[in-house]
Tab-separated table of C-alpha atoms in Angstrom:
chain	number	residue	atom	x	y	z
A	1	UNK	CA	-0.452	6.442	-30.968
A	2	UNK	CA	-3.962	6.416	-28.726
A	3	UNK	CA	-6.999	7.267	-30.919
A	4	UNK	CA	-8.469	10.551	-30.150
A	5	UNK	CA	-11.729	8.851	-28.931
A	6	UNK	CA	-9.902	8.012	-26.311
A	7	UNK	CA	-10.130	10.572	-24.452
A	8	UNK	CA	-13.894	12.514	-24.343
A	9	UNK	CA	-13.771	15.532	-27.086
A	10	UNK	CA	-15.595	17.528	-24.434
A	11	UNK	CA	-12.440	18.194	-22.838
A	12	UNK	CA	-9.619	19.648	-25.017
A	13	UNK	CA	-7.628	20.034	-22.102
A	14	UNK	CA	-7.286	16.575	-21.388
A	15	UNK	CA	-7.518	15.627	-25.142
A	16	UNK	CA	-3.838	17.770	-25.579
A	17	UNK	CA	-2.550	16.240	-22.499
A	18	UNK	CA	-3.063	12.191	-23.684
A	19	UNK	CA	-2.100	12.661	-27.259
A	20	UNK	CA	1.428	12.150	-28.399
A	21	UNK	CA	4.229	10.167	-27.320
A	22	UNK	CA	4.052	12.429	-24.041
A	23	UNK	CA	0.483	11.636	-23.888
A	24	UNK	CA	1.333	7.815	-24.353
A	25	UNK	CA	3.559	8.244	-20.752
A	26	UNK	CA	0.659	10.010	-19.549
A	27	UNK	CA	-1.783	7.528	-20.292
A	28	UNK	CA	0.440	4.441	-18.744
A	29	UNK	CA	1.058	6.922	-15.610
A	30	UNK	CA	-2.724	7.668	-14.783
A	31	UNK	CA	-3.584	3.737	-15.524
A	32	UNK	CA	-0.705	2.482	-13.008
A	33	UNK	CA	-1.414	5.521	-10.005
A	34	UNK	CA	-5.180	5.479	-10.643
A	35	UNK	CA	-4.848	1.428	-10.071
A	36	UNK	CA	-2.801	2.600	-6.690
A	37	UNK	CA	-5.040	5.117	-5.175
A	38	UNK	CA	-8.318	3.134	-4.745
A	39	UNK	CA	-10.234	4.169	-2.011
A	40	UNK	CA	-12.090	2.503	0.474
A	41	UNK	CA	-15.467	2.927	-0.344
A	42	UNK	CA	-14.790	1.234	-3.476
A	43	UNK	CA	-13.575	-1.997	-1.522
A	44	UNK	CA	-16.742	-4.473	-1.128
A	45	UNK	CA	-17.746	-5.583	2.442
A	46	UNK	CA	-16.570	-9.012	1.468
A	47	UNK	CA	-13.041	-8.007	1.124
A	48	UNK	CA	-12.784	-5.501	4.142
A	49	UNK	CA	-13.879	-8.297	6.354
A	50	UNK	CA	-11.152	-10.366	4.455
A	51	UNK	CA	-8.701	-8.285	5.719
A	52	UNK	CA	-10.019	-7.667	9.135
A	53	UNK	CA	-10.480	-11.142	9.934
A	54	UNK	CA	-7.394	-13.003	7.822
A	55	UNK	CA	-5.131	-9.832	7.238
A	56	UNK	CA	-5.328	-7.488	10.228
A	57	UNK	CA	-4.377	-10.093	12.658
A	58	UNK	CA	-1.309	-11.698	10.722
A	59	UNK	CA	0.078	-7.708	10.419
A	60	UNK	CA	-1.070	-6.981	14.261
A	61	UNK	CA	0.622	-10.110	15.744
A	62	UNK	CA	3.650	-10.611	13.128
A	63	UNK	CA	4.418	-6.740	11.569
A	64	UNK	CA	3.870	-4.363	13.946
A	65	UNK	CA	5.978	-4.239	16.995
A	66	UNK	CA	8.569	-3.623	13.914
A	67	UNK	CA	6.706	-1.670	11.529
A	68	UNK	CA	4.098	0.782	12.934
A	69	UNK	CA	3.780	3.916	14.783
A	70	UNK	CA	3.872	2.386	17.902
A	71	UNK	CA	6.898	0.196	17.425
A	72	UNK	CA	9.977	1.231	19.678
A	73	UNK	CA	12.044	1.254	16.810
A	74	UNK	CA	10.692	1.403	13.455
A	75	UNK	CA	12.831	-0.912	11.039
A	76	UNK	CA	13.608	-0.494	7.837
A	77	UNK	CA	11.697	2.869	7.731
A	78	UNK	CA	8.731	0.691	6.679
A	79	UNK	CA	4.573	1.290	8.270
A	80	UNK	CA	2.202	-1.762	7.576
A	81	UNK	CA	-0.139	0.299	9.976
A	82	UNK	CA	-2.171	2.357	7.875
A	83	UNK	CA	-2.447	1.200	3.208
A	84	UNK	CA	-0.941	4.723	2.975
A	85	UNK	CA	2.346	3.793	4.657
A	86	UNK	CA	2.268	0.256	2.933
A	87	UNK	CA	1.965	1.889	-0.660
A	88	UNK	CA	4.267	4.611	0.414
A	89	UNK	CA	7.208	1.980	1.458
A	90	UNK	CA	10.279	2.377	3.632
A	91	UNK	CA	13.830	2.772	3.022
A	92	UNK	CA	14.275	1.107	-0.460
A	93	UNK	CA	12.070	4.079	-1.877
A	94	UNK	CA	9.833	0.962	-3.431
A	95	UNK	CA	6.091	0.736	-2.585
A	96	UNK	CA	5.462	-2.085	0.087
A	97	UNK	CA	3.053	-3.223	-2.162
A	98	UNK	CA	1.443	-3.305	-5.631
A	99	UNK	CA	-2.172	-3.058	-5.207
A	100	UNK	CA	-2.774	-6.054	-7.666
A	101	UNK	CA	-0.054	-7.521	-8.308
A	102	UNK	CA	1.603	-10.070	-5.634
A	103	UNK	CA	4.112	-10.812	-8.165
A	104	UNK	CA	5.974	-7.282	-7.954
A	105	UNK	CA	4.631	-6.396	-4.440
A	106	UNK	CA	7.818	-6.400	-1.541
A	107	UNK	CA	5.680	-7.506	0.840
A	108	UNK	CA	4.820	-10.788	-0.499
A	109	UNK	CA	8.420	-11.313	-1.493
A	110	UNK	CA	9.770	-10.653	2.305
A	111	UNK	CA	7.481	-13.159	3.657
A	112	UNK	CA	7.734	-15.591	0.999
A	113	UNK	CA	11.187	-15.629	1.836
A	114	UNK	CA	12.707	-16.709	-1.704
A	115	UNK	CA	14.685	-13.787	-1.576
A	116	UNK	CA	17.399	-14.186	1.127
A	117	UNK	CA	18.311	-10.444	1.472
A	118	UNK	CA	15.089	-9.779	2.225
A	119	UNK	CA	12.914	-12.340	4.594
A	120	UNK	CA	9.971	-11.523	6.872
A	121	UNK	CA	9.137	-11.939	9.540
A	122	UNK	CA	13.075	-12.429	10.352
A	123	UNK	CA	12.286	-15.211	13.733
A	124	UNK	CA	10.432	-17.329	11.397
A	125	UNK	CA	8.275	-17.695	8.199
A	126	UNK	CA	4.693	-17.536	8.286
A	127	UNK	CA	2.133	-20.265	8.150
A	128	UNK	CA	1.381	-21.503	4.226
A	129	UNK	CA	-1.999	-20.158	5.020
A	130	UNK	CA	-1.323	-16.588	6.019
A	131	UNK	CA	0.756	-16.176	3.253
A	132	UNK	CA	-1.598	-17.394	0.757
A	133	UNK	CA	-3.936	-15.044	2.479
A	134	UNK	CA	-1.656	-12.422	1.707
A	135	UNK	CA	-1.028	-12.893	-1.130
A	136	UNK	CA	-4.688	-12.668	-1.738
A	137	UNK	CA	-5.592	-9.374	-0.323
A	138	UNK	CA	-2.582	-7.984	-2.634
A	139	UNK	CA	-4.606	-9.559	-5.750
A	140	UNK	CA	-8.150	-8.007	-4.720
A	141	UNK	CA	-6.170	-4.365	-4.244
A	142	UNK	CA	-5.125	-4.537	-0.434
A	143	UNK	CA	-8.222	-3.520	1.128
A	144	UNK	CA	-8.234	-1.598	3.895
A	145	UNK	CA	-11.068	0.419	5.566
A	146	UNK	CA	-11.546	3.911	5.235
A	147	UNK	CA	-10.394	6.500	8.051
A	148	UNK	CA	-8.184	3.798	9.475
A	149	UNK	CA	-5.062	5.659	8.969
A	150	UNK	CA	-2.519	6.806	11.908
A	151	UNK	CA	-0.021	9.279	11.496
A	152	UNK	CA	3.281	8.128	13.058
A	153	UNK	CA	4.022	12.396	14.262
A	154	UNK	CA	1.387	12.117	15.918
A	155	UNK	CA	1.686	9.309	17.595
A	156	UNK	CA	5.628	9.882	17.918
A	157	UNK	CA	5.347	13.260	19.542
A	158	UNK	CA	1.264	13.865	19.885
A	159	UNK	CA	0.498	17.739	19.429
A	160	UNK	CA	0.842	19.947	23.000
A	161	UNK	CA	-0.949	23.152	22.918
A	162	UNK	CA	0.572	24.624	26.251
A	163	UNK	CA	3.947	23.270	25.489
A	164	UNK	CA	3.997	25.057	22.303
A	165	UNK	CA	3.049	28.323	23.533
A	166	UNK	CA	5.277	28.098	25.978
A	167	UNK	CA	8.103	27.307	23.530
């Protein structure tokens, strides 16, 4: 059972929600989604440039024509496009990625290709060196810069005005 210090006295509303075994569940859940929903700002200009200079690229020239918005057929129901899409996942209903943790993160496992229902990119594996790289930016929390984000209706469709007063 947590301590009650855990969790500021000030609060009583929060205080009744982390204590008990409930609480315990609660505790574990907040720790594991808080880890997931960093934001940008609190990525360091060291690792956005990481990823925009070893990361970016490697998803731009190997990933998308597959697995963005502005591939002609999205496969597998998986975006590496935006961290959003990447954390959200595809088809399996599994996150892309753990922010963290290469070892559990699909991503790394489909391009490390030990698992043979599941290698990417499917013409060939990536260099040693862009896999270590991404493996990497999975460890330091998958940076990504802020506002970078693309919504695939939008870019599916795009929004007409006219057309849907007309309609």
């Amino acid at each position: 059972r947590f301590k009650e210090t855990a969790v500021p006295s000030s609060n009583r509303a929060a205080r009744a929600f982390f204590s008990g075994r409930s609480g315990q569940f609660a505790w574990f859940a907040w720790l594991f989604l808080g880890s997931a929903m960093v934001s940008a700002a609190e990525f360091t200009p060291d690792q956005l440039e990481f990823f925009e200079r070893r990361i970016r690229p490697v998803l731009v020239d190997r990933c998308f024509s597959c697995h963005s918005a502005d591939a002609k057929k999205l496969k597998g129901d998986l975006r590496l496009d935006s961290r959003e899409a990447v954390l959200k996942g595809g088809e399996s209903g599994k996150p892309g990625l753990r922010p963290g943790d290469p070892e559990h993160s699909l991503l790394i496992e489909a391009v490390r290709y030990g698992n043979q229902d599941l290698q990417m990119p499917p013409k060939g594996r990536l260099p040693e060196d862009a896999i270590a790289d991404l493996t990497q930016w999975v460890k330091m929390g998958a940076p990504w810069p802020a506002g970078d984000a693309k919504t695939a209706e939008a870019k599916k469709e795009g929004f007409d005005l006219e057309k849907r007063r007309a309609g």
